[in-house]
XYZ file of C-alpha atoms in Angstrom:
312
model
C -21.765 -34.576 34.784
C -23.784 -37.426 33.283
C -27.396 -38.177 34.177
C -26.655 -41.147 36.457
C -23.996 -39.229 38.403
C -26.329 -36.262 38.762
C -29.227 -38.471 39.849
C -27.102 -39.931 42.658
C -25.310 -36.750 43.751
C -28.591 -34.818 43.919
C -29.808 -37.004 46.789
C -26.647 -38.410 48.398
C -26.017 -37.060 51.923
C -22.803 -37.573 53.880
C -20.812 -40.784 53.997
C -22.330 -44.285 54.023
C -22.499 -46.227 57.280
C -21.516 -49.870 57.314
C -20.787 -52.882 59.523
C -18.935 -56.081 58.785
C -20.817 -58.924 60.441
C -19.931 -62.590 60.948
C -22.786 -64.946 61.838
C -22.916 -68.614 62.704
C -25.603 -71.123 63.583
C -29.238 -70.054 63.451
C -29.699 -66.274 63.125
C -32.176 -63.724 61.826
C -31.877 -59.927 61.870
C -34.522 -57.262 61.281
C -33.649 -53.904 59.665
C -36.326 -51.225 59.882
C -37.254 -48.904 56.991
C -34.662 -46.213 56.415
C -34.632 -42.754 54.811
C -32.120 -43.782 52.190
C -30.797 -46.936 50.532
C -29.535 -50.102 52.190
C -27.127 -52.689 50.835
C -25.639 -56.064 51.699
C -22.663 -57.911 50.228
C -22.059 -61.560 51.057
C -18.336 -61.974 51.700
C -18.596 -65.584 52.871
C -21.333 -68.224 53.050
C -24.953 -67.542 52.125
C -28.182 -66.178 53.592
C -31.749 -65.169 52.764
C -33.349 -61.734 52.536
C -37.057 -60.923 52.623
C -38.512 -57.418 52.395
C -41.575 -56.128 54.194
C -43.257 -56.235 50.792
C -42.688 -59.999 50.584
C -39.835 -60.143 48.064
C -37.481 -62.989 49.035
C -34.049 -63.723 47.562
C -31.276 -66.180 48.349
C -27.854 -64.518 48.560
C -24.657 -66.444 47.936
C -21.005 -65.528 48.337
C -20.099 -62.539 46.182
C -23.711 -61.440 45.726
C -24.666 -57.807 46.207
C -28.140 -56.539 46.976
C -29.339 -52.930 47.001
C -32.569 -51.753 48.631
C -32.741 -48.321 46.970
C -35.849 -47.125 48.798
C -34.772 -48.113 52.299
C -37.369 -50.876 52.514
C -37.565 -52.691 55.842
C -36.361 -56.269 55.614
C -35.100 -59.371 57.376
C -31.887 -61.275 56.642
C -31.445 -64.807 58.013
C -29.352 -67.926 57.592
C -32.297 -69.941 56.180
C -35.879 -69.379 54.949
C -37.243 -70.918 58.129
C -35.451 -68.360 60.297
C -36.917 -65.352 58.478
C -39.842 -65.482 60.916
C -37.601 -65.319 64.010
C -35.965 -61.946 63.474
C -34.486 -59.794 66.218
C -33.196 -56.254 65.761
C -30.031 -55.881 63.708
C -28.320 -54.203 66.681
C -29.121 -57.182 68.910
C -27.886 -59.538 66.229
C -24.657 -57.530 65.962
C -24.125 -57.796 69.706
C -24.381 -61.585 69.497
C -22.303 -61.911 66.318
C -19.168 -63.984 66.128
C -15.781 -62.230 66.134
C -14.849 -60.964 62.703
C -13.963 -63.621 60.096
C -15.016 -66.515 62.347
C -18.654 -66.911 61.359
C -20.030 -69.299 58.745
C -21.536 -66.270 56.983
C -19.896 -62.873 56.619
C -21.758 -59.798 55.411
C -20.944 -56.202 54.676
C -24.124 -54.336 55.597
C -24.566 -50.622 55.047
C -26.758 -47.618 54.398
C -26.607 -44.564 52.171
C -28.492 -41.580 53.529
C -30.582 -39.962 50.781
C -32.715 -36.834 50.625
C -35.915 -38.466 49.436
C -37.648 -35.100 48.958
C -35.926 -34.582 45.598
C -35.313 -37.970 44.059
C -34.478 -38.035 40.388
C -36.972 -40.284 38.556
C -34.114 -42.617 37.633
C -33.739 -43.350 41.347
C -37.461 -43.691 42.017
C -37.729 -46.179 39.156
C -35.349 -48.636 40.808
C -37.200 -51.733 42.083
C -37.679 -52.591 45.744
C -34.707 -54.965 45.594
C -31.796 -54.924 43.148
C -30.184 -58.362 43.381
C -26.852 -58.691 41.585
C -25.680 -62.309 41.746
C -21.989 -63.081 41.453
C -21.502 -64.696 38.074
C -18.263 -65.125 36.155
C -17.942 -62.515 33.445
C -20.759 -60.230 34.623
C -20.603 -56.784 36.259
C -16.812 -56.712 36.243
C -16.560 -53.215 37.755
C -18.884 -54.188 40.589
C -16.919 -57.370 41.238
C -13.674 -55.363 41.327
C -15.158 -52.868 43.792
C -16.322 -55.712 46.056
C -12.849 -57.299 45.958
C -11.228 -53.961 46.807
C -13.657 -53.431 49.684
C -12.943 -56.898 51.059
C -9.211 -56.168 50.920
C -9.590 -52.863 52.762
C -11.737 -54.545 55.419
C -9.277 -57.384 56.027
C -6.686 -55.136 57.608
C -6.112 -51.505 58.463
C -4.008 -49.934 55.722
C -2.632 -46.433 55.195
C -5.393 -44.290 53.726
C -8.223 -46.700 54.574
C -10.197 -43.931 56.254
C -10.495 -42.227 52.855
C -10.552 -45.343 50.675
C -13.491 -47.092 52.354
C -16.169 -44.379 52.043
C -15.099 -43.663 48.471
C -15.232 -47.346 47.544
C -18.688 -47.560 49.091
C -19.819 -44.575 47.015
C -18.425 -46.317 43.915
C -20.324 -49.427 44.940
C -23.616 -47.509 44.756
C -22.783 -46.254 41.257
C -21.800 -49.728 40.067
C -24.916 -51.361 41.516
C -27.187 -48.875 39.745
C -25.165 -49.210 36.536
C -25.382 -52.999 36.744
C -29.158 -52.827 37.213
C -29.482 -50.584 34.169
C -27.401 -53.017 32.098
C -29.430 -56.072 33.062
C -32.979 -54.720 33.230
C -35.286 -55.494 30.307
C -37.741 -52.734 31.149
C -37.746 -49.277 32.654
C -38.100 -45.737 31.431
C -34.597 -44.475 32.186
C -32.529 -47.300 30.755
C -34.572 -46.808 27.574
C -34.159 -43.016 27.659
C -30.394 -43.193 28.154
C -30.142 -45.869 25.486
C -31.830 -43.658 22.899
C -29.147 -41.526 21.194
C -31.450 -38.554 20.593
C -32.897 -38.369 24.098
C -29.527 -39.130 25.696
C -27.838 -36.315 23.753
C -30.426 -33.787 24.941
C -30.143 -35.026 28.532
C -26.350 -34.813 28.463
C -26.539 -31.253 27.187
C -28.936 -30.144 29.915
C -27.043 -31.894 32.686
C -23.616 -30.701 31.607
C -24.690 -27.061 31.213
C -27.947 -26.457 33.099
C -27.451 -22.667 33.032
C -27.011 -22.460 29.247
C -29.776 -20.588 27.387
C -31.308 -23.767 26.031
C -34.276 -23.677 23.689
C -36.005 -26.610 22.056
C -34.286 -25.622 18.778
C -30.815 -25.582 20.365
C -31.417 -28.934 22.059
C -32.644 -30.415 18.784
C -29.477 -29.188 17.079
C -27.400 -30.718 19.877
C -29.158 -34.042 19.302
C -28.876 -33.757 15.517
C -32.608 -34.036 14.806
C -35.541 -31.787 14.041
C -37.450 -30.021 16.799
C -40.593 -32.222 16.403
C -38.496 -35.400 16.447
C -36.749 -34.414 19.672
C -39.989 -33.350 21.342
C -41.731 -36.589 20.382
C -38.944 -38.987 21.356
C -37.911 -37.177 24.537
C -41.466 -36.826 25.842
C -42.326 -40.440 25.072
C -39.274 -41.774 26.917
C -38.819 -39.305 29.779
C -42.441 -38.424 30.497
C -42.035 -34.666 30.127
C -41.171 -32.376 27.213
C -37.522 -31.303 27.069
C -38.060 -27.756 28.365
C -40.266 -28.957 31.240
C -37.537 -31.415 32.252
C -34.936 -28.639 32.073
C -37.014 -26.408 34.378
C -37.397 -29.266 36.856
C -33.702 -30.166 36.755
C -32.596 -26.570 37.327
C -34.663 -26.429 40.520
C -33.258 -29.754 41.716
C -29.717 -28.457 41.093
C -30.596 -25.319 43.029
C -31.677 -27.485 45.960
C -28.317 -29.280 45.910
C -26.452 -25.972 45.913
C -28.570 -24.625 48.765
C -27.648 -27.700 50.770
C -23.999 -28.094 49.834
C -22.721 -24.514 49.433
C -22.887 -21.116 51.098
C -23.620 -19.379 47.796
C -26.186 -16.594 47.835
C -29.518 -17.153 46.161
C -28.460 -14.735 43.423
C -25.319 -16.764 42.724
C -27.273 -20.017 42.700
C -29.860 -18.539 40.349
C -27.106 -17.624 37.914
C -25.502 -21.066 38.165
C -28.720 -22.898 37.312
C -29.973 -20.582 34.585
C -32.467 -18.229 36.240
C -32.445 -14.516 35.447
C -33.013 -13.438 39.053
C -33.354 -14.768 42.624
C -37.060 -13.933 42.423
C -37.552 -16.134 39.356
C -35.725 -19.006 41.045
C -37.687 -18.562 44.298
C -40.980 -18.754 42.442
C -40.009 -21.949 40.596
C -38.453 -23.462 43.719
C -41.501 -22.929 45.916
C -43.753 -24.335 43.228
C -41.683 -27.541 43.148
C -40.755 -27.951 46.819
C -43.610 -26.193 48.576
C -41.228 -24.020 50.593
C -39.048 -20.962 49.830
C -35.326 -21.542 49.143
C -34.227 -19.846 52.378
C -36.498 -22.011 54.489
C -35.363 -25.117 52.600
C -31.725 -24.269 53.385
C -32.556 -23.859 57.092
C -34.299 -27.239 57.173
C -31.535 -29.219 55.495
C -28.834 -27.527 57.574
C -30.690 -28.531 60.727
C -30.173 -32.143 59.683
C -33.780 -32.798 58.738
C -35.005 -33.970 55.346
C -37.751 -31.839 53.839
C -40.972 -33.765 53.403
C -41.809 -34.452 49.763
C -44.551 -32.200 48.398
C -47.185 -33.266 45.940
C -45.032 -31.691 43.246
C -41.567 -32.886 44.217
C -42.610 -36.417 45.067
C -44.154 -37.040 41.659
C -42.261 -36.684 38.400
C -44.628 -38.288 35.911
C -48.195 -37.122 35.468
């Protein structure tokens, strides 16, 4: 897998939830903070969004907006109505029948395990606003058009198509942000051929017996060059990143499979379950077995001082 796919799959839980909402007249809806990422797509009309942090954006037809950290926010038909918000559920109850409002929105949430966010995800801003402009973000525009078509009428296979299109939407929104941002550690890291080559190697084969020399050979540079460029862009030396990523992969396998700890250790490159347990508890603050019990109970493990901070 590539780094962006891994960064998303490491935290993505279950299927996204969504509602198609049609509003008319004066309206304002409040959405509380959420343990995941929220999104809105304007299918018709326009509206305003303001986060609890004060960021305000005007959204027009075709615009997409991602709130990757689940920030609480208000959406309203005009700036003046941002102060009059009621709960989103109450607003839904009063909404116009589908396709009869002046403004139509697709509103949804992705549930994320915020205890093990990849730094690429934590680097995303409070609001990712992707305006609809001719010739930009063509994949995202295509996904939005496909979603609108699936929502217009029930079609054979829609039960499978919709959640998969919504998952694609998340990928395309993050990809679009990376393409348009002029700053950021991870767009720079993935744009550097040396660092990107080392990252691809580690992500595609986390259990391989990587050394700094083997990674340097994979990237086609000397060991000092790789160490310098990788550390400057990623914030950790290559081998430290590899250790961290192996533990994060182990957490995903504990959550998503019934594999034994020994099998997981082998899959992520540890010589024994004991070695993995030691590294896992250092990163997550809890043993692997306890972590598996917590996530299977439906709870999200609280971030520890180690897991909640990648840089520094």
